[in-house]
PDB file of C-alpha atoms in Angstrom:
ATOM      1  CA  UNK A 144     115.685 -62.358  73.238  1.00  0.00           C
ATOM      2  CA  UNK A 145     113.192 -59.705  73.149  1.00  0.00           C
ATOM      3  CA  UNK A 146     109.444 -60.971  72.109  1.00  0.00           C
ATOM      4  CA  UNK A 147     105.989 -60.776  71.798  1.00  0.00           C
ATOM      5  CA  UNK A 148     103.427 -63.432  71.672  1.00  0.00           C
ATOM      6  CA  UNK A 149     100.384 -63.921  69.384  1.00  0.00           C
ATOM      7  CA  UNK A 150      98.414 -66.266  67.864  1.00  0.00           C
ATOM      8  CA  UNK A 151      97.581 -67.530  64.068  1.00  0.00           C
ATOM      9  CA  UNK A 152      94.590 -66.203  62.606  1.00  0.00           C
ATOM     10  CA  UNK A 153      91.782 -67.242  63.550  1.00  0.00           C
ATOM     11  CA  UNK A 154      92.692 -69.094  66.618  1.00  0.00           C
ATOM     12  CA  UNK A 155      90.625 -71.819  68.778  1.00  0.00           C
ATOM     13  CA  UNK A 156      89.913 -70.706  72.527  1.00  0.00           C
ATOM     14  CA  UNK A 157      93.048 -73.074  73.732  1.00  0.00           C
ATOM     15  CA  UNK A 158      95.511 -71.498  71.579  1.00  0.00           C
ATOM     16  CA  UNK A 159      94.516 -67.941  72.907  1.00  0.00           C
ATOM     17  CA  UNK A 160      94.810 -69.158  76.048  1.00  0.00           C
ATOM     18  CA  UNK A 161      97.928 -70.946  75.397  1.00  0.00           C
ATOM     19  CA  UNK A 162      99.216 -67.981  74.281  1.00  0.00           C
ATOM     20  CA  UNK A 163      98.840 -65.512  77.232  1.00  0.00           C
ATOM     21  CA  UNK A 164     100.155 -68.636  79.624  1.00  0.00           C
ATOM     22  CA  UNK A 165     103.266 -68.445  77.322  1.00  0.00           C
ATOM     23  CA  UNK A 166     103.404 -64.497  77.276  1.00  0.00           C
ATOM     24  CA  UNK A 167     103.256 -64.403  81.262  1.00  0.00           C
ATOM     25  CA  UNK A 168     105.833 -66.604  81.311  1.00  0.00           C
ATOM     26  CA  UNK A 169     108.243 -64.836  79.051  1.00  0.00           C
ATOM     27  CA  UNK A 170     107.300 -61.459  80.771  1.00  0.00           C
ATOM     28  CA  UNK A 171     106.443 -59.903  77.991  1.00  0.00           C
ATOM     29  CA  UNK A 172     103.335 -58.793  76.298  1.00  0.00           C
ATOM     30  CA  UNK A 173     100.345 -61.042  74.550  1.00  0.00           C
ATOM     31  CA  UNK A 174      98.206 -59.194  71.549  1.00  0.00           C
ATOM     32  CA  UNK A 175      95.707 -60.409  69.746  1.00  0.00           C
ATOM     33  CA  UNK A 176      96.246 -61.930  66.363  1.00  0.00           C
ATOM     34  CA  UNK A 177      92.637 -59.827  64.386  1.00  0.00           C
ATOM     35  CA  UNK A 178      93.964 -58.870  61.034  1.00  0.00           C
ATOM     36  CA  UNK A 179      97.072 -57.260  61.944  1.00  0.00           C
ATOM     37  CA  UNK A 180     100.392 -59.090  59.915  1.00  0.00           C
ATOM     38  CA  UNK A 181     103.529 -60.457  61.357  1.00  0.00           C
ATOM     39  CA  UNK A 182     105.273 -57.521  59.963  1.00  0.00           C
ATOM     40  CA  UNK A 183     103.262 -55.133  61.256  1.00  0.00           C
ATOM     41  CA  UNK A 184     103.805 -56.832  64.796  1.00  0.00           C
ATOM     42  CA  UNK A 185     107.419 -56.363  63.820  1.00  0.00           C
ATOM     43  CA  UNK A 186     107.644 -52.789  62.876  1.00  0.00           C
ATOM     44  CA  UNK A 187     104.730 -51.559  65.866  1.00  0.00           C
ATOM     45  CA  UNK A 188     106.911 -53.160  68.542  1.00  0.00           C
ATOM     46  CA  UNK A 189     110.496 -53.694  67.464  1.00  0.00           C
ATOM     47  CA  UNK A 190     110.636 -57.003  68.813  1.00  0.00           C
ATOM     48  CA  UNK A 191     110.331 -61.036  67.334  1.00  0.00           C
ATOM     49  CA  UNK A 192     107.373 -62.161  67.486  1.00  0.00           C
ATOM     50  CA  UNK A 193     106.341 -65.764  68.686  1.00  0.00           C
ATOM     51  CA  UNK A 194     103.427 -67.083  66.853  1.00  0.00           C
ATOM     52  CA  UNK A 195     101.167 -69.800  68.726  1.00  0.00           C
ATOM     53  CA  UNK A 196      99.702 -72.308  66.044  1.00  0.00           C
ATOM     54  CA  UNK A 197      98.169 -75.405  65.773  1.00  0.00           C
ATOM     55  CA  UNK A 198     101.140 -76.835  64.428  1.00  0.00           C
ATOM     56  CA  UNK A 199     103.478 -75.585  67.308  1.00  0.00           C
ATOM     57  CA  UNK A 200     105.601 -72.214  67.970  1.00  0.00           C
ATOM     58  CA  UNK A 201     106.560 -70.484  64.958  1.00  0.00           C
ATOM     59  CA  UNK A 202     109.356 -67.506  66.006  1.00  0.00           C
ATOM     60  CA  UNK A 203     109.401 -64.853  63.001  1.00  0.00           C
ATOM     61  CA  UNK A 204     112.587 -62.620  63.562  1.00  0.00           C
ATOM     62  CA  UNK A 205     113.070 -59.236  62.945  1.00  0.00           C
ATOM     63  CA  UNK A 206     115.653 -59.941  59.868  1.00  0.00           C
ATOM     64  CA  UNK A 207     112.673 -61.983  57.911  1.00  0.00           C
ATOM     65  CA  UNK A 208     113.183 -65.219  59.074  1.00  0.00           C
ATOM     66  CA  UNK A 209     111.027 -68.138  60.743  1.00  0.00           C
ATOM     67  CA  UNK A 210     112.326 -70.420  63.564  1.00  0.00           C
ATOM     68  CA  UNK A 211     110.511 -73.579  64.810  1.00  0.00           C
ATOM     69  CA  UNK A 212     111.627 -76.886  65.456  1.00  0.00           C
ATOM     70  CA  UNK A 213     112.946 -79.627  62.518  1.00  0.00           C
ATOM     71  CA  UNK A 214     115.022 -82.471  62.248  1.00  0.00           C
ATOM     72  CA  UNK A 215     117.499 -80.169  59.735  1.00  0.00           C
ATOM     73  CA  UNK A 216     120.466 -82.113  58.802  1.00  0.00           C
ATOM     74  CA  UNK A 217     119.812 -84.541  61.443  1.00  0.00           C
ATOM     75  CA  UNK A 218     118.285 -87.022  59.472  1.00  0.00           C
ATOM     76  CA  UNK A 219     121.240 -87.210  56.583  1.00  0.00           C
ATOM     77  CA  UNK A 220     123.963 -87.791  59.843  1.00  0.00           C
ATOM     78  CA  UNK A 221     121.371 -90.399  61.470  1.00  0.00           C
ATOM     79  CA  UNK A 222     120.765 -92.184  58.405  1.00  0.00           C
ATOM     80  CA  UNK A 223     124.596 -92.089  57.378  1.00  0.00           C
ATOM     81  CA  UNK A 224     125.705 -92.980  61.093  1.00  0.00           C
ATOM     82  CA  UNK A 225     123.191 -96.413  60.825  1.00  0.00           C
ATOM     83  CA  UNK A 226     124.455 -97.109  57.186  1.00  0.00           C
ATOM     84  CA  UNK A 227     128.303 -96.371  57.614  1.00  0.00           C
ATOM     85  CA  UNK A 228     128.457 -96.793  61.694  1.00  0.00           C
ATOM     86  CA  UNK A 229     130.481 -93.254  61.422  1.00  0.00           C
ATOM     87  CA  UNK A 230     129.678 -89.845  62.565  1.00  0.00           C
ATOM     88  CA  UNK A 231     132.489 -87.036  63.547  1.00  0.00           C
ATOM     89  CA  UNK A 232     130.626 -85.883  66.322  1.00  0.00           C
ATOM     90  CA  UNK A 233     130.319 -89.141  67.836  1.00  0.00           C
ATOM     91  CA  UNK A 234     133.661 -90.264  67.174  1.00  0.00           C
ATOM     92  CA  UNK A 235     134.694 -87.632  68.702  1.00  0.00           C
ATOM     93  CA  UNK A 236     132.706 -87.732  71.915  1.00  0.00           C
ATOM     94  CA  UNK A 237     134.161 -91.728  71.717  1.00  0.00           C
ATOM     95  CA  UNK A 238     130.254 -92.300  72.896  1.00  0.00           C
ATOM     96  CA  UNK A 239     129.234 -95.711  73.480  1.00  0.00           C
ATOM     97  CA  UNK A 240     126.173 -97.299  74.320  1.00  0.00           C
ATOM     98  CA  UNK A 241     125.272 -96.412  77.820  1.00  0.00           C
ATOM     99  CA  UNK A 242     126.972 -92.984  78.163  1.00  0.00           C
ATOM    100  CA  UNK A 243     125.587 -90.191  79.561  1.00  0.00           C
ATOM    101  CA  UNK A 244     126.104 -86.823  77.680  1.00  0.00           C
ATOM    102  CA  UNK A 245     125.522 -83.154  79.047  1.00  0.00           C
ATOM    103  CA  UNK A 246     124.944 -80.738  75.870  1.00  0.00           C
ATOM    104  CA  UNK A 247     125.526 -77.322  77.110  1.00  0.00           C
ATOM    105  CA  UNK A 248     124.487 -75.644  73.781  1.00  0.00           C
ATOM    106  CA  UNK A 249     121.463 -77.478  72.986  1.00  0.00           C
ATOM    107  CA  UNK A 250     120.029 -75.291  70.241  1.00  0.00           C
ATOM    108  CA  UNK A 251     117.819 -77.064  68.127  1.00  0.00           C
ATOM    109  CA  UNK A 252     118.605 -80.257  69.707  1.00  0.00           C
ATOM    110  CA  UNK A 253     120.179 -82.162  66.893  1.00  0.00           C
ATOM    111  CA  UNK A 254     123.100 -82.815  68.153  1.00  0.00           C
ATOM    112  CA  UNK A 255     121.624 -84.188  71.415  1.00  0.00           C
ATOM    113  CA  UNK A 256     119.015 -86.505  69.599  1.00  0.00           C
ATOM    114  CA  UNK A 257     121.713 -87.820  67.992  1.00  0.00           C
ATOM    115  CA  UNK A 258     123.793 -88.539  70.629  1.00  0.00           C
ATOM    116  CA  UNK A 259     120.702 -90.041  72.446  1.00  0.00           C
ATOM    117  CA  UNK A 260     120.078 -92.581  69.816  1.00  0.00           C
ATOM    118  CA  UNK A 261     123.783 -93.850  69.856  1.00  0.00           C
ATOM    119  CA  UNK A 262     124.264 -94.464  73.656  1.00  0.00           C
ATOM    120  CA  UNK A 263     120.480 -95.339  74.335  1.00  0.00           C
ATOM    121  CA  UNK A 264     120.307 -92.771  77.399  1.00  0.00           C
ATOM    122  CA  UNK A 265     119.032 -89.456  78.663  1.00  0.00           C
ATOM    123  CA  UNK A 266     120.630 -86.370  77.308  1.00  0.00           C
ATOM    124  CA  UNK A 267     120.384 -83.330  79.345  1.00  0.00           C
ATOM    125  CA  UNK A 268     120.888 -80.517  77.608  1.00  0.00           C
ATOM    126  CA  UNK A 269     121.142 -76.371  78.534  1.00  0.00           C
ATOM    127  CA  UNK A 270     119.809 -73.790  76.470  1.00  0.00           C
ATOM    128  CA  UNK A 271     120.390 -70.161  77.303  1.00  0.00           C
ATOM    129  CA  UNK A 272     117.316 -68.640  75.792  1.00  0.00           C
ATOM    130  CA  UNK A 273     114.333 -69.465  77.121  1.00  0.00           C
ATOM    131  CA  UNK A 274     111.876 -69.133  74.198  1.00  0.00           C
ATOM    132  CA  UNK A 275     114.478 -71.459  72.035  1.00  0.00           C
ATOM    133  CA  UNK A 276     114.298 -73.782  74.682  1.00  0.00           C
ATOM    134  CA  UNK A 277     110.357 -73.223  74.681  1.00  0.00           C
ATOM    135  CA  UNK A 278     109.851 -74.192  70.948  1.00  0.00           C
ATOM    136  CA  UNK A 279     112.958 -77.168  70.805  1.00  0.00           C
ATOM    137  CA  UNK A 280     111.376 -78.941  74.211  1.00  0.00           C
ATOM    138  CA  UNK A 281     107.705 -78.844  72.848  1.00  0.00           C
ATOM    139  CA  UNK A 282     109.056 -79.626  69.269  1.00  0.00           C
ATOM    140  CA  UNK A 283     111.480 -82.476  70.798  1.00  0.00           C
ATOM    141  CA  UNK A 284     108.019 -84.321  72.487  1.00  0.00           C
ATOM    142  CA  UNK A 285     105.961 -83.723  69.424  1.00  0.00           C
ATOM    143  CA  UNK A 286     107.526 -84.581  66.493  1.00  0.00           C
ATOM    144  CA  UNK A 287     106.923 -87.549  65.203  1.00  0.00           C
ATOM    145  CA  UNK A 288     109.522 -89.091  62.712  1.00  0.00           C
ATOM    146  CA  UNK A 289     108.796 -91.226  59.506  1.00  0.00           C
ATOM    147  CA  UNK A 290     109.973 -93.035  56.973  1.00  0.00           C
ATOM    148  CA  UNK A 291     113.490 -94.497  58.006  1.00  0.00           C
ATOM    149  CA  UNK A 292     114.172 -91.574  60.618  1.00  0.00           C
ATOM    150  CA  UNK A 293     111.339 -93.428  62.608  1.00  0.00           C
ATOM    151  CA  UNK A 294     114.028 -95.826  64.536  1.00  0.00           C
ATOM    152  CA  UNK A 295     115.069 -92.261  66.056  1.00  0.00           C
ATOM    153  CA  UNK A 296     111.376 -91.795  67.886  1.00  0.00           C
ATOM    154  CA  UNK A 297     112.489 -92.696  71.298  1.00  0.00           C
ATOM    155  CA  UNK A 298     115.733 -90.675  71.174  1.00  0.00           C
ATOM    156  CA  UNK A 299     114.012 -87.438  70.660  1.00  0.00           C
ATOM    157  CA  UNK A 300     112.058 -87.863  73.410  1.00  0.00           C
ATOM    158  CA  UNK A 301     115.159 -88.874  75.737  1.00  0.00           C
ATOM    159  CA  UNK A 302     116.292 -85.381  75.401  1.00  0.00           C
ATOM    160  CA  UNK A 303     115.503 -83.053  78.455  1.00  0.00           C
ATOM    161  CA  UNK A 304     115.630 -79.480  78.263  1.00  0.00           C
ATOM    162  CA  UNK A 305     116.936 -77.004  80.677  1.00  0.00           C
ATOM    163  CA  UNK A 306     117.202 -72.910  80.666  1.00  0.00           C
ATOM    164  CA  UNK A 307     120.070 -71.273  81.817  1.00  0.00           C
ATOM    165  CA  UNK A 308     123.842 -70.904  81.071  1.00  0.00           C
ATOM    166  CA  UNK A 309     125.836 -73.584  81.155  1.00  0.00           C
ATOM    167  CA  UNK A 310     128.388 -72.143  83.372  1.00  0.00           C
ATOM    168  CA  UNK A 311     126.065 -71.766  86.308  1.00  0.00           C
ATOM    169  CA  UNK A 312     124.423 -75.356  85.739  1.00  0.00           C
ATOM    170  CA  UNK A 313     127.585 -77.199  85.344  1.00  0.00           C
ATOM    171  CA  UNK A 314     128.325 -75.275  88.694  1.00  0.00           C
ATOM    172  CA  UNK A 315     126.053 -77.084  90.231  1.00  0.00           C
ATOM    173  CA  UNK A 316     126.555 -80.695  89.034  1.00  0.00           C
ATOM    174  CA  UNK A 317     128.955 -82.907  91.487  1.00  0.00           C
ATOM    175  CA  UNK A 318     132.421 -84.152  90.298  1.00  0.00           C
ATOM    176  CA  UNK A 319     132.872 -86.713  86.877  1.00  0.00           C
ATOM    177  CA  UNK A 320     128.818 -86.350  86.959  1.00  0.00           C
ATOM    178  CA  UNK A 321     128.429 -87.146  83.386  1.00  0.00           C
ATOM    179  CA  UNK A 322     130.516 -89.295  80.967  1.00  0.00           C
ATOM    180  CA  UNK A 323     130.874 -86.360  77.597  1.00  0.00           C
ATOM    181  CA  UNK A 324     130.350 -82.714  78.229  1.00  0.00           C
ATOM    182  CA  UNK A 325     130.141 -81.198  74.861  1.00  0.00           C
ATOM    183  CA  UNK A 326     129.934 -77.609  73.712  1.00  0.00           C
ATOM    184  CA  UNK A 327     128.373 -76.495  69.958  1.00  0.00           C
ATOM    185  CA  UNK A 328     128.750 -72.428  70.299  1.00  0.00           C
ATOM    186  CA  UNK A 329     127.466 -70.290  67.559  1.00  0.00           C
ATOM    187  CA  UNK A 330     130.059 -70.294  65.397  1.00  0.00           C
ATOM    188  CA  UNK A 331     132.661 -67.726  64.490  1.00  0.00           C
ATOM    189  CA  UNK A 332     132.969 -66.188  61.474  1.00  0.00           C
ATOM    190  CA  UNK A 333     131.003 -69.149  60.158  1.00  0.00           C
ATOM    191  CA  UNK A 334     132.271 -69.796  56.107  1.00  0.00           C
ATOM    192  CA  UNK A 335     129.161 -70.800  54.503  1.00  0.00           C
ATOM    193  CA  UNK A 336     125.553 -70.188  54.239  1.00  0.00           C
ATOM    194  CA  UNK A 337     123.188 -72.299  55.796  1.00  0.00           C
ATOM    195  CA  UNK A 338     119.164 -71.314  55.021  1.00  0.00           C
ATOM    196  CA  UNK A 339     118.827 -73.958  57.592  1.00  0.00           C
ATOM    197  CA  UNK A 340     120.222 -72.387  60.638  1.00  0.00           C
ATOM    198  CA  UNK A 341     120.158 -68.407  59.749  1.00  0.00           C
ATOM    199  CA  UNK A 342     116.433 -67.866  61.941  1.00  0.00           C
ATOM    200  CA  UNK A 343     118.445 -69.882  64.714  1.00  0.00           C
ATOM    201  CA  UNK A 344     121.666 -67.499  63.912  1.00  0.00           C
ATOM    202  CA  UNK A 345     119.296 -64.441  64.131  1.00  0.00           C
ATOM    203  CA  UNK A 346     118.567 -64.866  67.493  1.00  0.00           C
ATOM    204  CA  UNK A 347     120.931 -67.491  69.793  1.00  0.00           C
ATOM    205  CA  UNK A 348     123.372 -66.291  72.419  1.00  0.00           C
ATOM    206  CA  UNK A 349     126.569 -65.752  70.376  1.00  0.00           C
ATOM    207  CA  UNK A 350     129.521 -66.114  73.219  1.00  0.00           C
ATOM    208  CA  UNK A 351     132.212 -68.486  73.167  1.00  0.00           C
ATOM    209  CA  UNK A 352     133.443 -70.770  75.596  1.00  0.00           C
ATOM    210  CA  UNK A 353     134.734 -68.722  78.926  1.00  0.00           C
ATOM    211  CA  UNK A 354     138.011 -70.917  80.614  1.00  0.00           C
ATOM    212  CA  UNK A 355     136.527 -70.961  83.530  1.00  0.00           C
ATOM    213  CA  UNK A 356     133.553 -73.057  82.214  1.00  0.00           C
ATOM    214  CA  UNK A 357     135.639 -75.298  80.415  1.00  0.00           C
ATOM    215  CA  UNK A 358     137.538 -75.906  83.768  1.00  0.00           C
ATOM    216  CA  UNK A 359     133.823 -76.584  84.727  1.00  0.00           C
ATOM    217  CA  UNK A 360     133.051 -79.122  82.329  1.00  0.00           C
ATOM    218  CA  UNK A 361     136.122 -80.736  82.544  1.00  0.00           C
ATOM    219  CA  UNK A 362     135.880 -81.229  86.306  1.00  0.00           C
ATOM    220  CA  UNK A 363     131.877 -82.775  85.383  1.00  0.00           C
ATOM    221  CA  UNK A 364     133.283 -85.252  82.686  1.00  0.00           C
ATOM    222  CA  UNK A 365     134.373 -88.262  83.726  1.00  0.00           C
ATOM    223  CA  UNK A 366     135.464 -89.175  79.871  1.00  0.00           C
ATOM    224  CA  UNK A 367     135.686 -86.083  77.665  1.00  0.00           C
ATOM    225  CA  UNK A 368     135.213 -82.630  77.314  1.00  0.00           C
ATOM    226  CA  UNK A 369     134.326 -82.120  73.311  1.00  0.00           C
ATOM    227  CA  UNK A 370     133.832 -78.931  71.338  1.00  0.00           C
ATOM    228  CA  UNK A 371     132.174 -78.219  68.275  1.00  0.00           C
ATOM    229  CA  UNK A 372     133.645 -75.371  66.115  1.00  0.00           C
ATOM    230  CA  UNK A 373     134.571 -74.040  62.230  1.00  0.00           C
ATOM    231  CA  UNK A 374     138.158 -74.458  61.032  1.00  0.00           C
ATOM    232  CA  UNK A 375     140.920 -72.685  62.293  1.00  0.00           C
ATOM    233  CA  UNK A 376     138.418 -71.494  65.327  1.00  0.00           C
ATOM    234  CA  UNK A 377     141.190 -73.473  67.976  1.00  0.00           C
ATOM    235  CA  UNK A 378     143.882 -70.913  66.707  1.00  0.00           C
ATOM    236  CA  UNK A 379     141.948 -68.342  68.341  1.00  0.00           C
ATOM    237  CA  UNK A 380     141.877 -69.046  71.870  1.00  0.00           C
ATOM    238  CA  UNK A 381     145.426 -70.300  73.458  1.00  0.00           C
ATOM    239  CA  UNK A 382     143.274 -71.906  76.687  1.00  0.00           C
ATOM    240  CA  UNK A 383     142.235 -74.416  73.820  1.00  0.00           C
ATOM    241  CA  UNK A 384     145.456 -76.142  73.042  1.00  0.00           C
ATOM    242  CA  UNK A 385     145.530 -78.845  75.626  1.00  0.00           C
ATOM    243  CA  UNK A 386     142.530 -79.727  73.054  1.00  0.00           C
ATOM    244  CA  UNK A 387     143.159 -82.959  70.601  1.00  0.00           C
ATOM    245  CA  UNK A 388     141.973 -81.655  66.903  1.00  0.00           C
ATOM    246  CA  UNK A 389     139.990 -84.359  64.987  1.00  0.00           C
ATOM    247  CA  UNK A 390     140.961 -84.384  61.599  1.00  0.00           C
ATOM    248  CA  UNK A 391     138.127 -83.141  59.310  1.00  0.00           C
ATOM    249  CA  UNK A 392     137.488 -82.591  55.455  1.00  0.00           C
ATOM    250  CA  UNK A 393     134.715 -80.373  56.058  1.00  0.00           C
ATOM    251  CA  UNK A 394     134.391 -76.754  57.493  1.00  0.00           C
ATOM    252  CA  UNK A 395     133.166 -78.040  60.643  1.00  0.00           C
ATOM    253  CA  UNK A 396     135.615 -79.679  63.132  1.00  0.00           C
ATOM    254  CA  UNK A 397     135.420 -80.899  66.407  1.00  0.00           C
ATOM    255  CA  UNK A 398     138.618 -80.779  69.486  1.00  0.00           C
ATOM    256  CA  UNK A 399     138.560 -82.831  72.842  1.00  0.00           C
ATOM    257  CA  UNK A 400     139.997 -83.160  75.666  1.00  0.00           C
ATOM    258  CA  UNK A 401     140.452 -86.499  77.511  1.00  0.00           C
ATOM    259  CA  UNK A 402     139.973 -86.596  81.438  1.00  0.00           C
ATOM    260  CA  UNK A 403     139.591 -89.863  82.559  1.00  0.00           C
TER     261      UNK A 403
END
């Protein structure tokens, strides 16, 4: 993802410097906030541009959106998961308390503070871009839950944050390393609109799951390989149908594959 980096009007010392550290790390170029807009940033330079604030990273893409880090629709699944002791995801991941999961689409993290809070351990999780990764791992150790979501504090801060593909990483991990490897690629030809994930759509790696790093992740698992995807996706890819399909009611369904 292609960026610049400023700053919110008016910004303290800190955040200016905060801002160039981030720029130098990103390669790209730092400019000062003065009384230019966003948009103007936008149309001058053709790129996103990531806004430092006091209140954390703010990405503004170039189709009009805003990305930064929220709990989304993670805190209807937690809730419903400690009411009704059900969640697809994690019945399909067959997690239990004490597993260890590797998310190798970590996005905005939901699906790994989730998984976190049911088995009670680290999740590791890979995130190709490395300015989605910036604003989910600083959002991940600074949010701070409330209300009922508050029995979730610990588990977003169980949730580490790498940069890189997932191919490469798993790579690099020994045999039956961890117990779920689970996938959540952008999804194809998705069938609804969500306001909640379109800034994330604007801007996340879009490729599927190569064979060769399933063959990957199912050498890492020692329990299951699981894949998150829209209906009808498993049709699409024939290297999928050693996959079990979990029955759904919604547009979203997940498929695994056991290997232990």
């Amino acid at each position: 993802m292609e960026v610049i980096v400023t700053t919110e009007k008016s910004p303290s010392l800190e955040i200016i410097r905060e801002a160039k550290e981030l720029a130098r790390k990103f390669e790209t170029s730092y400019v000062a906030r003065r009384h230019n807009t966003i948009e103007s940033f936008k149309k001058r330079y053709g790129k996103n541009v990531l806004v430092v604030t006091s209140e954390g990273l703010i990405l503004h893409t170039l189709k009009g959106n805003k990305l930064f880090f929220h709990p989304g629709l993670l805190k209807i699944r937690l809730l419903n998961y400690i009411k009704t002791g059900k969640e697809a995801m994690i019945e399909a991941m067959d997690l239990k308390e004490g597993d260890t999961v590797l998310d190798c689409n970590l996005g905005l993290g939901q699906d790994a503070v989730i998984s976190a809070f049911v088995s009670g351990e680290r999740v590791v999780g890979v995130e190709k871009d490395p300015v989605i990764a910036e604003i989910v791992k600083r959002g991940l150790r600074s949010y701070e839950p409330k209300g009922k979501l508050s029995v979730a504090k610990d588990a977003f801060r169980k949730v580490e944050v790498n940069v890189g593909d997932n191919r490469e990483f798993l790579k690099g991990l020994p045999d039956n390393y961890f117990d779920i490897v689970y996938f959540s690629p952008m999804f194809i030809k998705p069938r609804w609109k969500c306001d909640v994930m379109q800034p994330f759509r604007d801007v996340a790696v879009k490729d599927f799951i190569e064979p060769e790093t399933l063959q990957e992740a199912e050498r890492v698992a020692r329990k299951r390989v699981v894949i998150k995807i829209n209906r009808g996706v498993k049709n699409l890819f024939p290297f999928l149908k050693d996959y079990t399909l979990q029955e759904s009611s919604t547009n979203v369904e997940y498929i695994y594959k056991r290997v232990d």
